[in-house]
mmCIF file with all atom_site columns, C-alpha atoms in Angstrom:
data_model
loop_
_atom_site.group_PDB
_atom_site.id
_atom_site.type_symbol
_atom_site.label_atom_id
_atom_site.label_alt_id
_atom_site.label_comp_id
_atom_site.label_asym_id
_atom_site.label_entity_id
_atom_site.label_seq_id
_atom_site.pdbx_PDB_ins_code
_atom_site.Cartn_x
_atom_site.Cartn_y
_atom_site.Cartn_z
_atom_site.occupancy
_atom_site.B_iso_or_equiv
_atom_site.pdbx_formal_charge
_atom_site.auth_seq_id
_atom_site.auth_comp_id
_atom_site.auth_asym_id
_atom_site.auth_atom_id
_atom_site.pdbx_PDB_model_num
ATOM 1   C CA . MET Y 1 1   ? 92.405  98.488  236.025 1.00 75.00 ? 27  MET Y CA 1
ATOM 2   C CA . ALA Y 1 2   ? 91.784  97.530  239.409 1.00 84.00 ? 28  ALA Y CA 1
ATOM 3   C CA . LYS Y 1 3   ? 90.434  94.199  240.469 1.00 87.00 ? 29  LYS Y CA 1
ATOM 4   C CA . GLU Y 1 4   ? 87.666  93.562  242.852 1.00 87.00 ? 30  GLU Y CA 1
ATOM 5   C CA . ILE Y 1 5   ? 86.036  90.600  244.541 1.00 90.00 ? 31  ILE Y CA 1
ATOM 6   C CA . THR Y 1 6   ? 82.493  89.724  243.776 1.00 91.00 ? 32  THR Y CA 1
ATOM 7   C CA . ASN Y 1 7   ? 80.207  86.899  244.562 1.00 94.00 ? 33  ASN Y CA 1
ATOM 8   C CA . ASN Y 1 8   ? 76.874  85.237  243.195 1.00 93.00 ? 34  ASN Y CA 1
ATOM 9   C CA . ILE Y 1 9   ? 75.581  84.060  246.469 1.00 96.00 ? 35  ILE Y CA 1
ATOM 10  C CA . ARG Y 1 10  ? 72.123  85.625  245.861 1.00 95.00 ? 36  ARG Y CA 1
ATOM 11  C CA . THR Y 1 11  ? 71.911  83.741  242.778 1.00 95.00 ? 37  THR Y CA 1
ATOM 12  C CA . LEU Y 1 12  ? 72.970  80.648  244.477 1.00 95.00 ? 38  LEU Y CA 1
ATOM 13  C CA . ARG Y 1 13  ? 70.509  80.987  247.313 1.00 95.00 ? 39  ARG Y CA 1
ATOM 14  C CA . PHE Y 1 14  ? 67.788  81.309  244.531 1.00 95.00 ? 40  PHE Y CA 1
ATOM 15  C CA . HIS Y 1 15  ? 68.815  78.027  242.911 1.00 94.00 ? 41  HIS Y CA 1
ATOM 16  C CA . HIS Y 1 16  ? 68.896  76.585  246.397 1.00 93.00 ? 42  HIS Y CA 1
ATOM 17  C CA . SER Y 1 17  ? 65.057  76.429  247.149 1.00 93.00 ? 43  SER Y CA 1
ATOM 18  C CA . GLU Y 1 18  ? 65.161  79.934  247.438 1.00 93.00 ? 44  GLU Y CA 1
ATOM 19  C CA . MET Y 1 19  ? 67.274  80.187  250.484 1.00 93.00 ? 45  MET Y CA 1
ATOM 20  C CA . THR Y 1 20  ? 66.902  83.067  252.456 1.00 95.00 ? 46  THR Y CA 1
ATOM 21  C CA . GLN Y 1 21  ? 69.786  85.437  253.946 1.00 95.00 ? 47  GLN Y CA 1
ATOM 22  C CA . GLN Y 1 22  ? 68.653  84.613  257.398 1.00 93.00 ? 48  GLN Y CA 1
ATOM 23  C CA . ALA Y 1 23  ? 68.831  80.870  256.666 1.00 95.00 ? 49  ALA Y CA 1
ATOM 24  C CA . LEU Y 1 24  ? 72.396  81.117  254.921 1.00 96.00 ? 50  LEU Y CA 1
ATOM 25  C CA . ALA Y 1 25  ? 73.171  83.247  257.914 1.00 95.00 ? 51  ALA Y CA 1
ATOM 26  C CA . GLN Y 1 26  ? 72.129  80.797  260.623 1.00 93.00 ? 52  GLN Y CA 1
ATOM 27  C CA . ALA Y 1 27  ? 73.890  77.843  258.436 1.00 95.00 ? 53  ALA Y CA 1
ATOM 28  C CA . ILE Y 1 28  ? 77.188  79.606  258.654 1.00 95.00 ? 54  ILE Y CA 1
ATOM 29  C CA . LYS Y 1 29  ? 76.722  81.180  262.050 1.00 93.00 ? 55  LYS Y CA 1
ATOM 30  C CA . VAL Y 1 30  ? 77.064  84.880  261.177 1.00 94.00 ? 56  VAL Y CA 1
ATOM 31  C CA . SER Y 1 31  ? 74.283  87.747  261.169 1.00 93.00 ? 57  SER Y CA 1
ATOM 32  C CA . ARG Y 1 32  ? 71.953  88.285  258.336 1.00 93.00 ? 58  ARG Y CA 1
ATOM 33  C CA . GLN Y 1 33  ? 73.324  91.755  258.252 1.00 93.00 ? 59  GLN Y CA 1
ATOM 34  C CA . THR Y 1 34  ? 76.734  90.233  257.285 1.00 95.00 ? 60  THR Y CA 1
ATOM 35  C CA . ILE Y 1 35  ? 75.231  88.111  254.459 1.00 96.00 ? 61  ILE Y CA 1
ATOM 36  C CA . VAL Y 1 36  ? 73.648  91.399  253.235 1.00 95.00 ? 62  VAL Y CA 1
ATOM 37  C CA . ALA Y 1 37  ? 77.035  93.183  253.355 1.00 95.00 ? 63  ALA Y CA 1
ATOM 38  C CA . ILE Y 1 38  ? 78.738  90.224  251.507 1.00 96.00 ? 64  ILE Y CA 1
ATOM 39  C CA . GLU Y 1 39  ? 76.419  90.125  248.712 1.00 96.00 ? 65  GLU Y CA 1
ATOM 40  C CA . LYS Y 1 40  ? 76.458  93.817  248.193 1.00 93.00 ? 66  LYS Y CA 1
ATOM 41  C CA . ASN Y 1 41  ? 80.067  93.582  248.077 1.00 92.00 ? 67  ASN Y CA 1
ATOM 42  C CA . LYS Y 1 42  ? 80.451  96.185  251.143 1.00 92.00 ? 68  LYS Y CA 1
ATOM 43  C CA . TYR Y 1 43  ? 82.446  93.104  253.217 1.00 94.00 ? 69  TYR Y CA 1
ATOM 44  C CA . SER Y 1 44  ? 84.649  90.581  252.386 1.00 93.00 ? 70  SER Y CA 1
ATOM 45  C CA . PRO Y 1 45  ? 84.502  87.510  254.401 1.00 95.00 ? 71  PRO Y CA 1
ATOM 46  C CA . SER Y 1 46  ? 87.348  85.536  255.856 1.00 95.00 ? 72  SER Y CA 1
ATOM 47  C CA . LEU Y 1 47  ? 88.468  82.276  254.422 1.00 95.00 ? 73  LEU Y CA 1
ATOM 48  C CA . GLU Y 1 48  ? 86.476  80.372  257.068 1.00 96.00 ? 74  GLU Y CA 1
ATOM 49  C CA . VAL Y 1 49  ? 83.369  82.040  256.411 1.00 96.00 ? 75  VAL Y CA 1
ATOM 50  C CA . ALA Y 1 50  ? 83.961  81.946  252.649 1.00 96.00 ? 76  ALA Y CA 1
ATOM 51  C CA . PHE Y 1 51  ? 84.418  78.129  252.724 1.00 96.00 ? 77  PHE Y CA 1
ATOM 52  C CA . LYS Y 1 52  ? 81.372  77.757  254.944 1.00 96.00 ? 78  LYS Y CA 1
ATOM 53  C CA . ILE Y 1 53  ? 79.448  79.441  252.140 1.00 96.00 ? 79  ILE Y CA 1
ATOM 54  C CA . ALA Y 1 54  ? 80.685  77.397  249.416 1.00 96.00 ? 80  ALA Y CA 1
ATOM 55  C CA . ASP Y 1 55  ? 80.010  74.277  251.442 1.00 96.00 ? 81  ASP Y CA 1
ATOM 56  C CA . VAL Y 1 56  ? 76.485  75.170  252.384 1.00 96.00 ? 82  VAL Y CA 1
ATOM 57  C CA . PHE Y 1 57  ? 75.889  75.417  248.506 1.00 95.00 ? 83  PHE Y CA 1
ATOM 58  C CA . GLY Y 1 58  ? 77.891  72.420  247.617 1.00 95.00 ? 84  GLY Y CA 1
ATOM 59  C CA . VAL Y 1 59  ? 80.136  74.539  245.214 1.00 95.00 ? 85  VAL Y CA 1
ATOM 60  C CA . THR Y 1 60  ? 83.916  75.209  245.010 1.00 95.00 ? 86  THR Y CA 1
ATOM 61  C CA . LEU Y 1 61  ? 85.220  78.748  246.361 1.00 94.00 ? 87  LEU Y CA 1
ATOM 62  C CA . ASN Y 1 62  ? 85.629  80.005  242.738 1.00 94.00 ? 88  ASN Y CA 1
ATOM 63  C CA . ASP Y 1 63  ? 81.672  79.201  242.069 1.00 94.00 ? 89  ASP Y CA 1
ATOM 64  C CA . VAL Y 1 64  ? 80.880  81.578  244.878 1.00 95.00 ? 90  VAL Y CA 1
ATOM 65  C CA . PHE Y 1 65  ? 83.590  84.311  244.719 1.00 95.00 ? 91  PHE Y CA 1
ATOM 66  C CA . GLN Y 1 66  ? 85.261  85.825  241.750 1.00 93.00 ? 92  GLN Y CA 1
ATOM 67  C CA . TYR Y 1 67  ? 88.280  88.244  241.718 1.00 90.00 ? 93  TYR Y CA 1
ATOM 68  C CA . GLN Y 1 68  ? 87.941  90.222  238.421 1.00 83.00 ? 94  GLN Y CA 1
ATOM 69  C CA . GLU Y 1 69  ? 88.582  93.560  236.889 1.00 81.00 ? 95  GLU Y CA 1
ATOM 70  C CA . SER Y 1 70  ? 85.853  96.100  238.337 1.00 73.00 ? 96  SER Y CA 1
ATOM 71  C CA . ASP Y 1 71  ? 83.777  98.281  235.911 1.00 65.00 ? 97  ASP Y CA 1
ATOM 72  C CA . TYR Y 1 72  ? 85.139  101.724 237.414 1.00 56.00 ? 98  TYR Y CA 1
ATOM 73  C CA . MET I 2 1   ? 69.699  96.555  261.389 1.00 84.00 ? 6   MET I CA 1
ATOM 74  C CA . SER I 2 2   ? 71.271  94.485  263.950 1.00 88.00 ? 7   SER I CA 1
ATOM 75  C CA . PHE I 2 3   ? 70.990  95.275  267.862 1.00 90.00 ? 8   PHE I CA 1
ATOM 76  C CA . ILE I 2 4   ? 74.660  95.615  268.046 1.00 92.00 ? 9   ILE I CA 1
ATOM 77  C CA . HIS I 2 5   ? 74.578  98.202  265.160 1.00 93.00 ? 10  HIS I CA 1
ATOM 78  C CA . LYS I 2 6   ? 71.694  99.924  267.025 1.00 92.00 ? 11  LYS I CA 1
ATOM 79  C CA . SER I 2 7   ? 73.692  99.827  270.287 1.00 93.00 ? 12  SER I CA 1
ATOM 80  C CA . VAL I 2 8   ? 76.610  101.590 268.330 1.00 95.00 ? 13  VAL I CA 1
ATOM 81  C CA . TRP I 2 9   ? 74.004  104.531 267.335 1.00 95.00 ? 14  TRP I CA 1
ATOM 82  C CA . ILE I 2 10  ? 72.750  104.769 270.707 1.00 95.00 ? 15  ILE I CA 1
ATOM 83  C CA . GLN I 2 11  ? 76.343  105.108 272.293 1.00 95.00 ? 16  GLN I CA 1
ATOM 84  C CA . PHE I 2 12  ? 77.110  107.596 269.706 1.00 96.00 ? 17  PHE I CA 1
ATOM 85  C CA . PHE I 2 13  ? 74.085  110.127 270.525 1.00 96.00 ? 18  PHE I CA 1
ATOM 86  C CA . ILE I 2 14  ? 74.416  109.350 274.118 1.00 96.00 ? 19  ILE I CA 1
ATOM 87  C CA . THR I 2 15  ? 78.223  110.269 274.165 1.00 96.00 ? 20  THR I CA 1
ATOM 88  C CA . LEU I 2 16  ? 77.465  113.413 271.872 1.00 96.00 ? 21  LEU I CA 1
ATOM 89  C CA . PHE I 2 17  ? 74.838  114.696 274.200 1.00 96.00 ? 22  PHE I CA 1
ATOM 90  C CA . ILE I 2 18  ? 77.042  114.076 277.626 1.00 96.00 ? 23  ILE I CA 1
ATOM 91  C CA . GLY I 2 19  ? 79.981  115.776 275.692 1.00 95.00 ? 24  GLY I CA 1
ATOM 92  C CA . TYR I 2 20  ? 77.476  118.719 274.802 1.00 96.00 ? 25  TYR I CA 1
ATOM 93  C CA . HIS I 2 21  ? 76.076  118.799 278.270 1.00 95.00 ? 26  HIS I CA 1
ATOM 94  C CA . TYR I 2 22  ? 79.590  118.475 279.971 1.00 95.00 ? 27  TYR I CA 1
ATOM 95  C CA . ILE I 2 23  ? 81.082  121.550 277.961 1.00 94.00 ? 28  ILE I CA 1
ATOM 96  C CA . ASP I 2 24  ? 77.952  123.429 278.353 1.00 95.00 ? 29  ASP I CA 1
ATOM 97  C CA . SER I 2 25  ? 77.970  122.891 282.062 1.00 95.00 ? 30  SER I CA 1
ATOM 98  C CA . PHE I 2 26  ? 81.751  123.676 282.287 1.00 94.00 ? 31  PHE I CA 1
ATOM 99  C CA . ILE I 2 27  ? 81.473  126.903 280.294 1.00 93.00 ? 32  ILE I CA 1
ATOM 100 C CA . TYR I 2 28  ? 78.491  127.953 282.413 1.00 94.00 ? 33  TYR I CA 1
ATOM 101 C CA . LEU I 2 29  ? 80.543  127.208 285.677 1.00 93.00 ? 34  LEU I CA 1
ATOM 102 C CA . TYR I 2 30  ? 83.347  129.458 284.231 1.00 91.00 ? 35  TYR I CA 1
ATOM 103 C CA . GLU I 2 31  ? 81.509  132.279 283.194 1.00 92.00 ? 36  GLU I CA 1
ATOM 104 C CA . ALA I 2 32  ? 79.330  132.386 286.474 1.00 92.00 ? 37  ALA I CA 1
ATOM 105 C CA . ASN I 2 33  ? 82.560  132.369 288.387 1.00 89.00 ? 38  ASN I CA 1
ATOM 106 C CA . LYS I 2 34  ? 81.560  129.119 290.208 1.00 89.00 ? 39  LYS I CA 1
ATOM 107 C CA . LEU I 2 35  ? 84.350  127.018 288.588 1.00 89.00 ? 40  LEU I CA 1
ATOM 108 C CA . THR I 2 36  ? 85.983  125.374 292.058 1.00 90.00 ? 41  THR I CA 1
ATOM 109 C CA . ASN I 2 37  ? 87.175  122.132 292.563 1.00 91.00 ? 42  ASN I CA 1
ATOM 110 C CA . GLU I 2 38  ? 84.008  121.422 294.257 1.00 92.00 ? 43  GLU I CA 1
ATOM 111 C CA . GLY I 2 39  ? 81.657  122.427 291.440 1.00 92.00 ? 44  GLY I CA 1
ATOM 112 C CA . TYR I 2 40  ? 83.914  120.601 289.180 1.00 93.00 ? 45  TYR I CA 1
ATOM 113 C CA . THR I 2 41  ? 83.793  117.536 291.331 1.00 94.00 ? 46  THR I CA 1
ATOM 114 C CA . GLU I 2 42  ? 79.888  117.735 291.181 1.00 94.00 ? 47  GLU I CA 1
ATOM 115 C CA . LEU I 2 43  ? 80.023  118.014 287.324 1.00 94.00 ? 48  LEU I CA 1
ATOM 116 C CA . LEU I 2 44  ? 82.251  115.084 286.997 1.00 94.00 ? 49  LEU I CA 1
ATOM 117 C CA . ILE I 2 45  ? 80.088  112.657 289.246 1.00 95.00 ? 50  ILE I CA 1
ATOM 118 C CA . PHE I 2 46  ? 77.017  113.773 287.492 1.00 95.00 ? 51  PHE I CA 1
ATOM 119 C CA . THR I 2 47  ? 78.484  113.434 283.930 1.00 95.00 ? 52  THR I CA 1
ATOM 120 C CA . ALA I 2 48  ? 79.659  109.748 284.932 1.00 94.00 ? 53  ALA I CA 1
ATOM 121 C CA . PHE I 2 49  ? 76.272  109.155 286.478 1.00 95.00 ? 54  PHE I CA 1
ATOM 122 C CA . GLN I 2 50  ? 74.342  110.357 283.215 1.00 94.00 ? 55  GLN I CA 1
ATOM 123 C CA . LEU I 2 51  ? 76.674  108.421 280.999 1.00 94.00 ? 56  LEU I CA 1
ATOM 124 C CA . VAL I 2 52  ? 75.674  105.019 282.907 1.00 95.00 ? 57  VAL I CA 1
ATOM 125 C CA . ILE I 2 53  ? 72.070  105.757 283.545 1.00 96.00 ? 58  ILE I CA 1
ATOM 126 C CA . LEU I 2 54  ? 71.292  106.997 280.039 1.00 95.00 ? 59  LEU I CA 1
ATOM 127 C CA . ASN I 2 55  ? 73.205  103.869 278.439 1.00 95.00 ? 60  ASN I CA 1
ATOM 128 C CA . ILE I 2 56  ? 71.086  101.563 280.519 1.00 95.00 ? 61  ILE I CA 1
ATOM 129 C CA . ALA I 2 57  ? 67.862  103.181 280.026 1.00 95.00 ? 62  ALA I CA 1
ATOM 130 C CA . VAL I 2 58  ? 68.205  103.767 276.252 1.00 95.00 ? 63  VAL I CA 1
ATOM 131 C CA . HIS I 2 59  ? 69.483  100.360 275.882 1.00 93.00 ? 64  HIS I CA 1
ATOM 132 C CA . THR I 2 60  ? 66.975  99.103  277.654 1.00 93.00 ? 65  THR I CA 1
ATOM 133 C CA . ILE I 2 61  ? 64.107  100.868 275.783 1.00 92.00 ? 66  ILE I CA 1
ATOM 134 C CA . VAL I 2 62  ? 65.416  100.119 272.516 1.00 92.00 ? 67  VAL I CA 1
ATOM 135 C CA . ALA I 2 63  ? 65.686  96.237  273.505 1.00 91.00 ? 68  ALA I CA 1
ATOM 136 C CA . ILE I 2 64  ? 61.922  96.117  274.733 1.00 91.00 ? 69  ILE I CA 1
ATOM 137 C CA . PHE I 2 65  ? 61.045  97.296  270.828 1.00 89.00 ? 70  PHE I CA 1
ATOM 138 C CA . SER I 2 66  ? 63.443  94.620  269.556 1.00 89.00 ? 71  SER I CA 1
ATOM 139 C CA . ASN I 2 67  ? 62.988  91.317  268.191 1.00 84.00 ? 72  ASN I CA 1
ATOM 140 C CA . LYS I 2 68  ? 64.137  88.691  270.760 1.00 85.00 ? 73  LYS I CA 1
ATOM 141 C CA . ASP I 2 69  ? 66.406  86.737  268.063 1.00 81.00 ? 74  ASP I CA 1
ATOM 142 C CA . GLU I 2 70  ? 68.014  90.122  267.189 1.00 82.00 ? 75  GLU I CA 1
ATOM 143 C CA . ILE I 2 71  ? 69.059  90.763  270.864 1.00 83.00 ? 76  ILE I CA 1
ATOM 144 C CA . GLU I 2 72  ? 70.358  87.333  271.199 1.00 84.00 ? 77  GLU I CA 1
ATOM 145 C CA . GLN I 2 73  ? 72.643  87.337  268.238 1.00 84.00 ? 78  GLN I CA 1
ATOM 146 C CA . GLN I 2 74  ? 76.188  87.202  269.092 1.00 86.00 ? 79  GLN I CA 1
ATOM 147 C CA . ARG I 2 75  ? 78.991  89.358  267.549 1.00 90.00 ? 80  ARG I CA 1
ATOM 148 C CA . ASP I 2 76  ? 80.152  87.889  264.425 1.00 92.00 ? 81  ASP I CA 1
ATOM 149 C CA . GLU I 2 77  ? 83.416  88.556  262.456 1.00 94.00 ? 82  GLU I CA 1
ATOM 150 C CA . ARG I 2 78  ? 82.283  91.619  260.658 1.00 95.00 ? 83  ARG I CA 1
ATOM 151 C CA . ASP I 2 79  ? 80.929  93.060  263.943 1.00 95.00 ? 84  ASP I CA 1
ATOM 152 C CA . ASP I 2 80  ? 84.698  92.403  265.384 1.00 95.00 ? 85  ASP I CA 1
ATOM 153 C CA . LEU I 2 81  ? 86.268  93.802  262.561 1.00 95.00 ? 86  LEU I CA 1
ATOM 154 C CA . ILE I 2 82  ? 84.348  97.244  262.748 1.00 95.00 ? 87  ILE I CA 1
ATOM 155 C CA . ALA I 2 83  ? 84.802  97.064  266.364 1.00 95.00 ? 88  ALA I CA 1
ATOM 156 C CA . LEU I 2 84  ? 88.547  96.827  265.899 1.00 96.00 ? 89  LEU I CA 1
ATOM 157 C CA . LYS I 2 85  ? 88.448  99.692  263.291 1.00 96.00 ? 90  LYS I CA 1
ATOM 158 C CA . GLY I 2 86  ? 86.679  101.813 265.507 1.00 96.00 ? 91  GLY I CA 1
ATOM 159 C CA . SER I 2 87  ? 89.158  101.072 268.358 1.00 96.00 ? 92  SER I CA 1
ATOM 160 C CA . ASN I 2 88  ? 92.084  101.882 266.298 1.00 97.00 ? 93  ASN I CA 1
ATOM 161 C CA . ALA I 2 89  ? 90.795  105.172 265.433 1.00 96.00 ? 94  ALA I CA 1
ATOM 162 C CA . ALA I 2 90  ? 90.022  105.876 269.011 1.00 96.00 ? 95  ALA I CA 1
ATOM 163 C CA . TYR I 2 91  ? 93.596  104.864 270.093 1.00 96.00 ? 96  TYR I CA 1
ATOM 164 C CA . ASN I 2 92  ? 95.068  107.132 267.523 1.00 96.00 ? 97  ASN I CA 1
ATOM 165 C CA . LEU I 2 93  ? 93.305  110.215 269.051 1.00 96.00 ? 98  LEU I CA 1
ATOM 166 C CA . LEU I 2 94  ? 93.998  109.288 272.731 1.00 95.00 ? 99  LEU I CA 1
ATOM 167 C CA . SER I 2 95  ? 97.668  108.815 271.747 1.00 95.00 ? 100 SER I CA 1
ATOM 168 C CA . VAL I 2 96  ? 97.800  112.152 270.568 1.00 95.00 ? 101 VAL I CA 1
ATOM 169 C CA . TRP I 2 97  ? 95.876  113.765 273.256 1.00 94.00 ? 102 TRP I CA 1
ATOM 170 C CA . VAL I 2 98  ? 98.042  111.817 275.804 1.00 94.00 ? 103 VAL I CA 1
ATOM 171 C CA . MET I 2 99  ? 101.226 113.537 274.098 1.00 94.00 ? 104 MET I CA 1
ATOM 172 C CA . ILE I 2 100 ? 99.272  117.027 274.401 1.00 90.00 ? 105 ILE I CA 1
ATOM 173 C CA . ILE I 2 101 ? 98.804  116.578 278.163 1.00 90.00 ? 106 ILE I CA 1
ATOM 174 C CA . VAL I 2 102 ? 102.339 115.508 278.664 1.00 89.00 ? 107 VAL I CA 1
ATOM 175 C CA . VAL I 2 103 ? 103.606 118.652 276.649 1.00 87.00 ? 108 VAL I CA 1
ATOM 176 C CA . GLN I 2 104 ? 101.346 120.853 278.573 1.00 84.00 ? 109 GLN I CA 1
ATOM 177 C CA . LEU I 2 105 ? 102.419 119.491 282.003 1.00 84.00 ? 110 LEU I CA 1
ATOM 178 C CA . TRP I 2 106 ? 105.766 119.871 280.995 1.00 85.00 ? 111 TRP I CA 1
ATOM 179 C CA . LEU I 2 107 ? 105.364 123.652 279.987 1.00 82.00 ? 112 LEU I CA 1
ATOM 180 C CA . LYS I 2 108 ? 103.696 124.238 283.191 1.00 78.00 ? 113 LYS I CA 1
ATOM 181 C CA . SER I 2 109 ? 106.812 123.016 285.012 1.00 77.00 ? 114 SER I CA 1
ATOM 182 C CA . ILE I 2 110 ? 108.636 125.996 283.925 1.00 76.00 ? 115 ILE I CA 1
ATOM 183 C CA . PRO I 2 111 ? 108.498 128.907 286.426 1.00 73.00 ? 116 PRO I CA 1
ATOM 184 C CA . GLY I 2 112 ? 105.905 131.496 285.650 1.00 69.00 ? 117 GLY I CA 1
ATOM 185 C CA . ALA I 2 113 ? 103.634 129.229 283.761 1.00 69.00 ? 118 ALA I CA 1
ATOM 186 C CA . TYR I 2 114 ? 99.934  129.232 284.570 1.00 64.00 ? 119 TYR I CA 1
ATOM 187 C CA . TYR I 2 115 ? 97.012  126.764 284.119 1.00 61.00 ? 120 TYR I CA 1
ATOM 188 C CA . TYR I 2 116 ? 94.426  127.640 281.769 1.00 74.00 ? 121 TYR I CA 1
ATOM 189 C CA . PHE I 2 117 ? 91.725  127.435 284.398 1.00 82.00 ? 122 PHE I CA 1
ATOM 190 C CA . GLU I 2 118 ? 93.141  128.968 287.402 1.00 81.00 ? 123 GLU I CA 1
ATOM 191 C CA . ALA I 2 119 ? 90.194  128.537 289.528 1.00 83.00 ? 124 ALA I CA 1
ATOM 192 C CA . LEU I 2 120 ? 90.921  124.526 289.224 1.00 86.00 ? 125 LEU I CA 1
ATOM 193 C CA . SER I 2 121 ? 93.786  122.969 291.018 1.00 84.00 ? 126 SER I CA 1
ATOM 194 C CA . ALA I 2 122 ? 96.532  121.280 288.835 1.00 83.00 ? 127 ALA I CA 1
ATOM 195 C CA . GLU I 2 123 ? 94.853  118.102 289.010 1.00 86.00 ? 128 GLU I CA 1
ATOM 196 C CA . PHE I 2 124 ? 91.644  119.252 288.084 1.00 90.00 ? 129 PHE I CA 1
ATOM 197 C CA . ASN I 2 125 ? 92.927  120.824 284.997 1.00 88.00 ? 130 ASN I CA 1
ATOM 198 C CA . VAL I 2 126 ? 94.583  117.596 284.073 1.00 89.00 ? 131 VAL I CA 1
ATOM 199 C CA . LEU I 2 127 ? 91.445  115.704 285.041 1.00 91.00 ? 132 LEU I CA 1
ATOM 200 C CA . ASN I 2 128 ? 89.395  118.138 282.788 1.00 92.00 ? 133 ASN I CA 1
ATOM 201 C CA . MET I 2 129 ? 91.635  117.605 279.901 1.00 91.00 ? 134 MET I CA 1
ATOM 202 C CA . LEU I 2 130 ? 91.511  113.759 280.300 1.00 93.00 ? 135 LEU I CA 1
ATOM 203 C CA . LEU I 2 131 ? 87.919  113.584 280.421 1.00 93.00 ? 136 LEU I CA 1
ATOM 204 C CA . VAL I 2 132 ? 87.407  115.793 277.206 1.00 93.00 ? 137 VAL I CA 1
ATOM 205 C CA . GLY I 2 133 ? 89.956  113.289 275.482 1.00 94.00 ? 138 GLY I CA 1
ATOM 206 C CA . PHE I 2 134 ? 88.047  110.519 276.553 1.00 94.00 ? 139 PHE I CA 1
ATOM 207 C CA . LEU I 2 135 ? 84.691  112.062 275.217 1.00 94.00 ? 140 LEU I CA 1
ATOM 208 C CA . LEU I 2 136 ? 86.557  112.568 272.022 1.00 95.00 ? 141 LEU I CA 1
ATOM 209 C CA . ALA I 2 137 ? 88.130  109.044 271.620 1.00 96.00 ? 142 ALA I CA 1
ATOM 210 C CA . GLU I 2 138 ? 84.826  107.631 272.355 1.00 96.00 ? 143 GLU I CA 1
ATOM 211 C CA . ILE I 2 139 ? 82.986  109.816 269.686 1.00 96.00 ? 144 ILE I CA 1
ATOM 212 C CA . ILE I 2 140 ? 85.673  108.979 267.128 1.00 96.00 ? 145 ILE I CA 1
ATOM 213 C CA . ARG I 2 141 ? 85.289  105.224 268.144 1.00 97.00 ? 146 ARG I CA 1
ATOM 214 C CA . PHE I 2 142 ? 81.257  105.196 267.457 1.00 96.00 ? 147 PHE I CA 1
ATOM 215 C CA . SER I 2 143 ? 81.467  107.410 264.357 1.00 96.00 ? 148 SER I CA 1
ATOM 216 C CA . THR I 2 144 ? 84.228  105.051 262.791 1.00 96.00 ? 149 THR I CA 1
ATOM 217 C CA . LYS I 2 145 ? 82.073  101.988 263.592 1.00 96.00 ? 150 LYS I CA 1
ATOM 218 C CA . LEU I 2 146 ? 78.933  103.643 262.218 1.00 96.00 ? 151 LEU I CA 1
ATOM 219 C CA . TYR I 2 147 ? 80.969  105.061 258.863 1.00 95.00 ? 152 TYR I CA 1
ATOM 220 C CA . HIS I 2 148 ? 82.131  101.363 258.138 1.00 95.00 ? 153 HIS I CA 1
ATOM 221 C CA . TYR I 2 149 ? 78.660  99.421  258.976 1.00 94.00 ? 154 TYR I CA 1
ATOM 222 C CA . HIS I 2 150 ? 77.213  101.953 256.596 1.00 92.00 ? 155 HIS I CA 1
ATOM 223 C CA . LYS I 2 151 ? 80.178  102.075 253.886 1.00 89.00 ? 156 LYS I CA 1
ATOM 224 C CA . GLY I 2 152 ? 81.448  98.700  254.461 1.00 83.00 ? 157 GLY I CA 1
ATOM 225 C CA . ALA I 2 153 ? 84.397  97.046  256.426 1.00 77.00 ? 158 ALA I CA 1
#
């Protein structure tokens, strides 16, 4: 079965004082639309951006992104 | 939608409009037996003028109605990746188009060959083909970018 990259950024944002997409975007210097695309699994960020996201939430990369078998 | 994304939509529709207007005007000149080097030159200058003015005007109007932060937002890695994919698609089409023109020019060197539009000189026939190729490549570039903005990069 094919694997895909998923993330739980939305959940992490919620648990970090309900951080907005805009706030996260500004923190890692990308556009809000990029954050939207990442959360919807429509865009896989670069390693640098992925590490920056993990850094903002104070967690490891694996806590943010998962490489798992898709449902399809 | 970011201003960069809006800009792609603007350029896409403007290029489609200019492409349609160019072909429509060219056909009119051809059917009215007004297709001469001078007539074509006027069309070419008008098309270039239209492209520049429309882009400036429409971008300005959209900017006026957009958020300041949105306009000042820099391109990020996703915008760059989508731009690259658009450019790749356009380049592939341009490469094929250049080959077509090269083959056609070679064919024209054969004695007895004739240009498709006899009313135009050799240079203007090539100019016409180059401009059509350019417009097609731009439409491909913008539509590829729009596809990736919608579906994901």
